[in-house]
PDB file of C-alpha atoms in Angstrom:
ATOM      1  CA  TYR A   1     -11.533 -19.556  28.829  1.00 90.00           C
ATOM      2  CA  VAL A   2     -14.637 -20.200  30.929  1.00 91.00           C
ATOM      3  CA  GLY A   3     -14.070 -21.889  34.282  1.00 87.00           C
ATOM      4  CA  GLY A   4     -12.803 -21.708  37.813  1.00 86.00           C
ATOM      5  CA  ASN A   5      -9.531 -20.255  39.026  1.00 87.00           C
ATOM      6  CA  ASP A   6      -7.654 -23.122  40.680  1.00 87.00           C
ATOM      7  CA  VAL A   7      -5.265 -20.831  42.534  1.00 85.00           C
ATOM      8  CA  GLU A   8      -8.143 -18.752  43.912  1.00 88.00           C
ATOM      9  CA  VAL A   9      -9.981 -21.904  45.018  1.00 90.00           C
ATOM     10  CA  GLU A  10      -6.958 -23.123  46.936  1.00 87.00           C
ATOM     11  CA  GLU A  11      -6.343 -19.740  48.520  1.00 90.00           C
ATOM     12  CA  ALA A  12      -9.925 -19.759  49.806  1.00 92.00           C
ATOM     13  CA  ALA A  13      -9.399 -23.302  51.070  1.00 93.00           C
ATOM     14  CA  ALA A  14      -6.178 -22.316  52.846  1.00 93.00           C
ATOM     15  CA  HIS A  15      -7.836 -19.421  54.657  1.00 93.00           C
ATOM     16  CA  PHE A  16     -10.712 -21.670  55.728  1.00 94.00           C
ATOM     17  CA  ILE A  17      -8.203 -24.270  56.952  1.00 95.00           C
ATOM     18  CA  GLY A  18      -6.254 -21.616  58.851  1.00 94.00           C
ATOM     19  CA  SER A  19      -9.423 -20.392  60.519  1.00 92.00           C
ATOM     20  CA  ARG A  20     -10.723 -23.870  61.330  1.00 92.00           C
ATOM     21  CA  LEU A  21      -7.388 -25.028  62.801  1.00 94.00           C
ATOM     22  CA  ARG A  22      -6.913 -21.655  64.551  1.00 92.00           C
ATOM     23  CA  GLY A  23      -3.534 -21.239  62.927  1.00 92.00           C
ATOM     24  CA  ARG A  24      -1.950 -24.458  64.214  1.00 94.00           C
ATOM     25  CA  GLY A  25      -2.026 -28.021  62.902  1.00 96.00           C
ATOM     26  CA  ASN A  26      -0.857 -30.548  60.348  1.00 96.00           C
ATOM     27  CA  VAL A  27      -2.490 -30.803  56.934  1.00 97.00           C
ATOM     28  CA  LEU A  28      -2.288 -33.704  54.495  1.00 97.00           C
ATOM     29  CA  GLU A  29      -2.972 -32.793  50.864  1.00 96.00           C
ATOM     30  CA  ILE A  30      -4.449 -35.371  48.482  1.00 96.00           C
ATOM     31  CA  GLN A  31      -3.444 -34.196  45.031  1.00 94.00           C
ATOM     32  CA  GLY A  32      -4.978 -34.969  41.666  1.00 91.00           C
ATOM     33  CA  LEU A  33      -3.178 -36.528  38.722  1.00 88.00           C
ATOM     34  CA  ALA A  34       0.543 -35.752  38.918  1.00 84.00           C
ATOM     35  CA  GLY A  35       1.533 -33.127  36.357  1.00 83.00           C
ATOM     36  CA  ALA A  36      -2.034 -32.126  35.479  1.00 87.00           C
ATOM     37  CA  SER A  37      -2.412 -28.335  35.441  1.00 87.00           C
ATOM     38  CA  PRO A  38      -5.359 -28.245  37.917  1.00 87.00           C
ATOM     39  CA  ALA A  39      -3.391 -30.352  40.409  1.00 88.00           C
ATOM     40  CA  VAL A  40      -0.284 -28.183  39.980  1.00 90.00           C
ATOM     41  CA  ASP A  41      -2.214 -24.912  40.346  1.00 88.00           C
ATOM     42  CA  ARG A  42      -4.216 -26.152  43.316  1.00 89.00           C
ATOM     43  CA  HIS A  43      -1.106 -27.255  45.170  1.00 90.00           C
ATOM     44  CA  ALA A  44       0.666 -23.967  44.407  1.00 89.00           C
ATOM     45  CA  GLY A  45      -2.305 -21.901  45.598  1.00 89.00           C
ATOM     46  CA  LEU A  46      -2.658 -23.921  48.794  1.00 91.00           C
ATOM     47  CA  ALA A  47       1.049 -23.874  49.676  1.00 90.00           C
ATOM     48  CA  LYS A  48       1.357 -20.137  49.003  1.00 90.00           C
ATOM     49  CA  ALA A  49      -1.701 -19.167  51.048  1.00 92.00           C
ATOM     50  CA  LEU A  50      -0.782 -21.466  53.959  1.00 92.00           C
ATOM     51  CA  GLY A  51       2.474 -19.538  54.126  1.00 91.00           C
ATOM     52  CA  SER A  52       0.486 -16.921  56.030  1.00 91.00           C
ATOM     53  CA  TYR A  53      -0.054 -19.477  58.802  1.00 94.00           C
ATOM     54  CA  PRO A  54       3.397 -20.432  60.171  1.00 94.00           C
ATOM     55  CA  GLY A  55       1.792 -22.762  62.721  1.00 95.00           C
ATOM     56  CA  ILE A  56       0.303 -24.989  60.000  1.00 96.00           C
ATOM     57  CA  ARG A  57       2.534 -27.628  58.424  1.00 95.00           C
ATOM     58  CA  LEU A  58       1.985 -29.662  55.259  1.00 94.00           C
ATOM     59  CA  VAL A  59       2.953 -33.318  55.624  1.00 94.00           C
ATOM     60  CA  PRO A  60       4.015 -35.335  52.521  1.00 92.00           C
ATOM     61  CA  PRO A  61       1.092 -35.459  50.063  1.00 93.00           C
ATOM     62  CA  VAL A  62      -0.823 -38.392  48.622  1.00 93.00           C
ATOM     63  CA  HIS A  63      -1.433 -38.687  44.877  1.00 89.00           C
ATOM     64  CA  GLY A  64      -5.012 -39.770  44.303  1.00 87.00           C
ATOM     65  CA  ASP A  65      -5.294 -39.451  40.497  1.00 88.00           C
ATOM     66  CA  TRP A  66      -8.707 -37.761  41.036  1.00 92.00           C
ATOM     67  CA  LYS A  67     -10.190 -41.177  41.979  1.00 92.00           C
ATOM     68  CA  ARG A  68     -11.562 -42.518  45.261  1.00 93.00           C
ATOM     69  CA  PRO A  69     -10.057 -46.059  44.944  1.00 94.00           C
ATOM     70  CA  SER A  70      -6.541 -44.618  44.634  1.00 92.00           C
ATOM     71  CA  VAL A  71      -7.026 -42.749  47.912  1.00 95.00           C
ATOM     72  CA  VAL A  72      -8.428 -45.800  49.680  1.00 95.00           C
ATOM     73  CA  GLN A  73      -5.355 -47.736  48.575  1.00 94.00           C
ATOM     74  CA  ASN A  74      -2.618 -45.165  49.264  1.00 94.00           C
ATOM     75  CA  LEU A  75      -3.840 -43.099  52.211  1.00 96.00           C
ATOM     76  CA  PRO A  76      -3.783 -45.618  55.122  1.00 96.00           C
ATOM     77  CA  ALA A  77       0.001 -46.033  55.082  1.00 95.00           C
ATOM     78  CA  VAL A  78       0.556 -42.250  55.070  1.00 95.00           C
ATOM     79  CA  LEU A  79      -1.847 -41.686  57.963  1.00 95.00           C
ATOM     80  CA  LYS A  80      -0.157 -44.411  59.987  1.00 94.00           C
ATOM     81  CA  ALA A  81       3.209 -42.788  59.296  1.00 94.00           C
ATOM     82  CA  HIS A  82       1.847 -39.330  60.228  1.00 95.00           C
ATOM     83  CA  PRO A  83      -0.603 -39.722  63.128  1.00 95.00           C
ATOM     84  CA  GLU A  84      -0.230 -35.992  63.820  1.00 95.00           C
ATOM     85  CA  VAL A  85      -2.488 -35.090  60.857  1.00 96.00           C
ATOM     86  CA  ASN A  86      -5.442 -32.907  61.910  1.00 95.00           C
ATOM     87  CA  LEU A  87      -6.973 -32.158  58.523  1.00 97.00           C
ATOM     88  CA  ILE A  88      -7.041 -33.697  55.050  1.00 97.00           C
ATOM     89  CA  PHE A  89      -7.524 -31.503  52.015  1.00 96.00           C
ATOM     90  CA  ALA A  90      -8.414 -33.337  48.791  1.00 96.00           C
ATOM     91  CA  HIS A  91      -8.359 -31.782  45.325  1.00 95.00           C
ATOM     92  CA  ASN A  92     -11.884 -33.068  44.604  1.00 95.00           C
ATOM     93  CA  ASP A  93     -14.850 -34.417  46.546  1.00 96.00           C
ATOM     94  CA  ARG A  94     -14.521 -37.983  45.261  1.00 95.00           C
ATOM     95  CA  MET A  95     -11.047 -38.263  46.767  1.00 96.00           C
ATOM     96  CA  ALA A  96     -12.304 -36.504  49.904  1.00 97.00           C
ATOM     97  CA  LEU A  97     -14.977 -39.189  50.266  1.00 97.00           C
ATOM     98  CA  GLY A  98     -12.270 -41.841  50.015  1.00 96.00           C
ATOM     99  CA  ALA A  99     -10.262 -40.039  52.697  1.00 97.00           C
ATOM    100  CA  TYR A 100     -13.258 -39.974  55.022  1.00 97.00           C
ATOM    101  CA  GLN A 101     -13.846 -43.695  54.481  1.00 97.00           C
ATOM    102  CA  VAL A 102     -10.203 -44.442  55.315  1.00 97.00           C
ATOM    103  CA  CYS A 103     -10.354 -42.294  58.452  1.00 96.00           C
ATOM    104  CA  LYS A 104     -13.533 -44.029  59.552  1.00 96.00           C
ATOM    105  CA  GLN A 105     -11.943 -47.427  58.979  1.00 95.00           C
ATOM    106  CA  LEU A 106      -8.910 -46.392  61.064  1.00 95.00           C
ATOM    107  CA  GLY A 107     -11.142 -44.992  63.813  1.00 95.00           C
ATOM    108  CA  ILE A 108      -9.934 -41.395  63.468  1.00 95.00           C
ATOM    109  CA  SER A 109     -12.893 -39.798  61.642  1.00 93.00           C
ATOM    110  CA  ASN A 110     -13.743 -37.771  64.769  1.00 93.00           C
ATOM    111  CA  LYS A 111     -10.185 -36.452  64.989  1.00 94.00           C
ATOM    112  CA  VAL A 112      -9.344 -35.676  61.352  1.00 96.00           C
ATOM    113  CA  ARG A 113     -11.423 -33.191  59.354  1.00 96.00           C
ATOM    114  CA  VAL A 114     -11.779 -33.673  55.594  1.00 97.00           C
ATOM    115  CA  ILE A 115     -12.268 -30.926  52.990  1.00 97.00           C
ATOM    116  CA  GLY A 116     -12.846 -31.342  49.246  1.00 96.00           C
ATOM    117  CA  VAL A 117     -13.347 -29.326  46.071  1.00 95.00           C
ATOM    118  CA  ASP A 118     -16.261 -29.215  43.585  1.00 93.00           C
ATOM    119  CA  GLY A 119     -19.376 -28.586  45.683  1.00 92.00           C
ATOM    120  CA  LEU A 120     -21.704 -30.279  43.199  1.00 89.00           C
ATOM    121  CA  PRO A 121     -25.386 -30.904  43.977  1.00 89.00           C
ATOM    122  CA  GLY A 122     -27.118 -34.276  44.009  1.00 87.00           C
ATOM    123  CA  PRO A 123     -27.075 -37.309  46.315  1.00 88.00           C
ATOM    124  CA  HIS A 124     -23.441 -38.098  45.483  1.00 90.00           C
ATOM    125  CA  GLY A 125     -22.164 -34.510  45.379  1.00 91.00           C
ATOM    126  CA  GLY A 126     -20.089 -32.497  47.800  1.00 92.00           C
ATOM    127  CA  ILE A 127     -23.009 -30.441  49.112  1.00 93.00           C
ATOM    128  CA  GLN A 128     -24.755 -33.590  50.326  1.00 93.00           C
ATOM    129  CA  PHE A 129     -21.498 -34.890  51.823  1.00 95.00           C
ATOM    130  CA  VAL A 130     -21.204 -31.700  53.881  1.00 95.00           C
ATOM    131  CA  GLN A 131     -24.801 -31.890  55.004  1.00 93.00           C
ATOM    132  CA  ASP A 132     -24.336 -35.530  56.026  1.00 93.00           C
ATOM    133  CA  GLY A 133     -21.251 -34.659  58.054  1.00 93.00           C
ATOM    134  CA  VAL A 134     -18.930 -36.679  55.816  1.00 95.00           C
ATOM    135  CA  LEU A 135     -16.971 -33.569  54.813  1.00 96.00           C
ATOM    136  CA  THR A 136     -16.262 -30.543  56.979  1.00 95.00           C
ATOM    137  CA  ALA A 137     -16.456 -28.355  53.877  1.00 96.00           C
ATOM    138  CA  THR A 138     -16.155 -28.282  50.111  1.00 95.00           C
ATOM    139  CA  LEU A 139     -15.000 -25.482  47.830  1.00 94.00           C
ATOM    140  CA  LEU A 140     -17.401 -24.607  45.010  1.00 92.00           C
ATOM    141  CA  TYR A 141     -15.863 -25.166  41.569  1.00 91.00           C
ATOM    142  CA  PRO A 142     -18.616 -24.141  39.113  1.00 84.00           C
ATOM    143  CA  PRO A 143     -18.923 -26.330  35.971  1.00 83.00           C
ATOM    144  CA  GLY A 144     -19.605 -23.193  33.895  1.00 85.00           C
ATOM    145  CA  GLY A 145     -21.845 -24.811  31.272  1.00 88.00           C
ATOM    146  CA  GLU A 146     -24.303 -21.928  31.097  1.00 87.00           C
ATOM    147  CA  GLU A 147     -21.535 -19.321  30.887  1.00 91.00           C
ATOM    148  CA  ALA A 148     -19.763 -21.335  28.172  1.00 93.00           C
ATOM    149  CA  ILE A 149     -22.908 -21.468  26.004  1.00 94.00           C
ATOM    150  CA  ARG A 150     -23.517 -17.742  26.465  1.00 93.00           C
ATOM    151  CA  THR A 151     -19.933 -16.997  25.435  1.00 95.00           C
ATOM    152  CA  ALA A 152     -20.243 -19.289  22.411  1.00 95.00           C
ATOM    153  CA  MET A 153     -23.425 -17.496  21.316  1.00 96.00           C
ATOM    154  CA  ARG A 154     -21.707 -14.114  21.609  1.00 95.00           C
ATOM    155  CA  ILE A 155     -18.860 -15.378  19.434  1.00 95.00           C
ATOM    156  CA  LEU A 156     -21.212 -16.835  16.817  1.00 96.00           C
ATOM    157  CA  GLN A 157     -23.293 -13.667  16.707  1.00 96.00           C
ATOM    158  CA  HIS A 158     -20.163 -11.466  16.403  1.00 96.00           C
ATOM    159  CA  GLN A 159     -20.875  -9.718  19.697  1.00 96.00           C
ATOM    160  CA  PRO A 160     -18.226  -8.493  22.153  1.00 95.00           C
ATOM    161  CA  TYR A 161     -17.034 -11.176  24.574  1.00 94.00           C
ATOM    162  CA  ALA A 162     -14.394 -11.599  27.238  1.00 93.00           C
ATOM    163  CA  LYS A 163     -11.571 -14.030  26.492  1.00 92.00           C
ATOM    164  CA  GLU A 164     -11.047 -14.792  30.185  1.00 91.00           C
ATOM    165  CA  ASN A 165     -14.200 -15.666  32.138  1.00 91.00           C
ATOM    166  CA  MET A 166     -13.217 -16.653  35.673  1.00 89.00           C
ATOM    167  CA  LEU A 167     -15.999 -18.131  37.772  1.00 88.00           C
ATOM    168  CA  GLY A 168     -16.101 -17.398  41.483  1.00 85.00           C
ATOM    169  CA  THR A 169     -15.815 -19.828  44.371  1.00 88.00           C
ATOM    170  CA  MET A 170     -17.105 -20.071  47.914  1.00 90.00           C
ATOM    171  CA  VAL A 171     -16.734 -22.309  50.946  1.00 92.00           C
ATOM    172  CA  ILE A 172     -19.688 -24.615  51.560  1.00 93.00           C
ATOM    173  CA  ASP A 173     -19.824 -25.849  55.150  1.00 92.00           C
ATOM    174  CA  SER A 174     -22.466 -26.666  57.751  1.00 87.00           C
ATOM    175  CA  THR A 175     -23.589 -23.026  57.902  1.00 88.00           C
ATOM    176  CA  ASN A 176     -24.767 -22.814  54.278  1.00 88.00           C
ATOM    177  CA  ALA A 177     -24.951 -26.385  52.894  1.00 81.00           C
ATOM    178  CA  LEU A 178     -28.717 -26.618  53.394  1.00 82.00           C
ATOM    179  CA  THR A 179     -29.278 -23.282  51.664  1.00 82.00           C
ATOM    180  CA  MET A 180     -27.133 -24.353  48.700  1.00 77.00           C
ATOM    181  CA  LYS A 181     -28.970 -27.670  48.485  1.00 77.00           C
ATOM    182  CA  MET A 182     -32.379 -25.958  48.488  1.00 74.00           C
ATOM    183  CA  GLN A 183     -31.258 -23.529  45.786  1.00 73.00           C
ATOM    184  CA  THR A 184     -29.975 -26.302  43.525  1.00 74.00           C
ATOM    185  CA  GLU A 185     -33.129 -28.358  44.077  1.00 69.00           C
ATOM    186  CA  GLN A 186     -35.258 -25.331  43.225  1.00 71.00           C
ATOM    187  CA  LEU A 187     -33.231 -24.783  40.067  1.00 70.00           C
ATOM    188  CA  ALA A 188     -33.610 -28.455  39.126  1.00 70.00           C
ATOM    189  CA  GLY A 189     -37.366 -28.162  39.657  1.00 69.00           C
ATOM    190  CA  GLN A 190     -37.521 -25.115  37.392  1.00 74.00           C
ATOM    191  CA  GLN A 191     -35.597 -27.007  34.701  1.00 77.00           C
ATOM    192  CA  GLN A 192     -38.086 -29.876  34.944  1.00 79.00           C
ATOM    193  CA  ASP A 193     -40.949 -27.392  34.553  1.00 81.00           C
ATOM    194  CA  ILE A 194     -39.297 -25.941  31.453  1.00 82.00           C
ATOM    195  CA  ARG A 195     -38.892 -29.401  29.924  1.00 84.00           C
ATOM    196  CA  ARG A 196     -42.531 -30.224  30.737  1.00 85.00           C
ATOM    197  CA  GLN A 197     -43.710 -26.985  29.107  1.00 87.00           C
ATOM    198  CA  GLN A 198     -41.606 -27.760  26.044  1.00 87.00           C
ATOM    199  CA  ARG A 199     -43.227 -31.187  25.762  1.00 86.00           C
ATOM    200  CA  LEU A 200     -46.707 -29.660  26.052  1.00 87.00           C
ATOM    201  CA  LEU A 201     -45.838 -27.065  23.427  1.00 87.00           C
ATOM    202  CA  GLN A 202     -44.619 -29.767  21.065  1.00 89.00           C
ATOM    203  CA  GLN A 203     -47.826 -31.746  21.629  1.00 88.00           C
ATOM    204  CA  GLN A 204     -49.865 -28.662  20.749  1.00 88.00           C
ATOM    205  CA  ARG A 205     -47.811 -28.137  17.600  1.00 88.00           C
ATOM    206  CA  ASP A 206     -48.326 -31.774  16.603  1.00 88.00           C
ATOM    207  CA  THR A 207     -52.067 -31.451  17.211  1.00 89.00           C
ATOM    208  CA  TYR A 208     -52.241 -28.249  15.177  1.00 86.00           C
ATOM    209  CA  ALA A 209     -50.325 -29.839  12.306  1.00 86.00           C
ATOM    210  CA  SER A 210     -52.667 -32.832  12.378  1.00 88.00           C
ATOM    211  CA  GLN A 211     -55.729 -30.588  12.348  1.00 88.00           C
ATOM    212  CA  GLN A 212     -54.335 -28.669   9.367  1.00 87.00           C
ATOM    213  CA  THR A 213     -53.876 -31.916   7.482  1.00 86.00           C
TER     214      THR A 213
END
C-alpha cells in the first residue's frame, strides 16, 4: 500500500477544528460516497478525535458523493435546518468548494468556515482555494505517484521494500499556503526543465544518427 492514512488526516483536521473554534461550536461534515472506505475512515477519524472537544457538536452530515454538484443540491436545506453551524468540513476540496458557494449564496460565507481535504496544487486545487480565501484550510492528502513508482521498481529489482507506505499529512492554511504554492510551482518548473532537456537530448541523438548515416 502506498497512500495517505485517512484516519490520521481526519485526526489532524479535528485538532485544527478544535483549535480554530476554541473548543466550542457546531460542525457539519460533508461525507464522500456512502460506504466507500475513505469516507468511512475519514468520518471515524473525525468523530473519534472530536471526542476530545466536548464543546464541539457534529450536526447531521451531508452525503456529497465526492462531487461539487451533489453538495450544491443537498447542502442548502441542511444549513437552513441547522443555522447554528459554525464550520463545514468536507471530505475533499471539490465538495468544500461547493459548500463555500452555497454559503455565499445564502449570505453566510463570513460566518461559516469551510475546510477540505486534498491540498492539490494548480489553479483549481485546494492550495489556491486557501490562498484566495475560499477555504479556511485544506488537509494535504499526497497522491503518492513518485513513492508508488519507487516501490514498484524495488519489487521488480528484487530489493527490500515496505508493504505499508503511509504518506504524511499537514494542515494548509493562510500561514503556509503561499509557501506551498511556491514550492509546487518550483517543482513544476523543474519538471518542465527536465522535459526540455530530454527533448534537446533526443534532438542531438537524431542529429548524430543522421550524421552517421
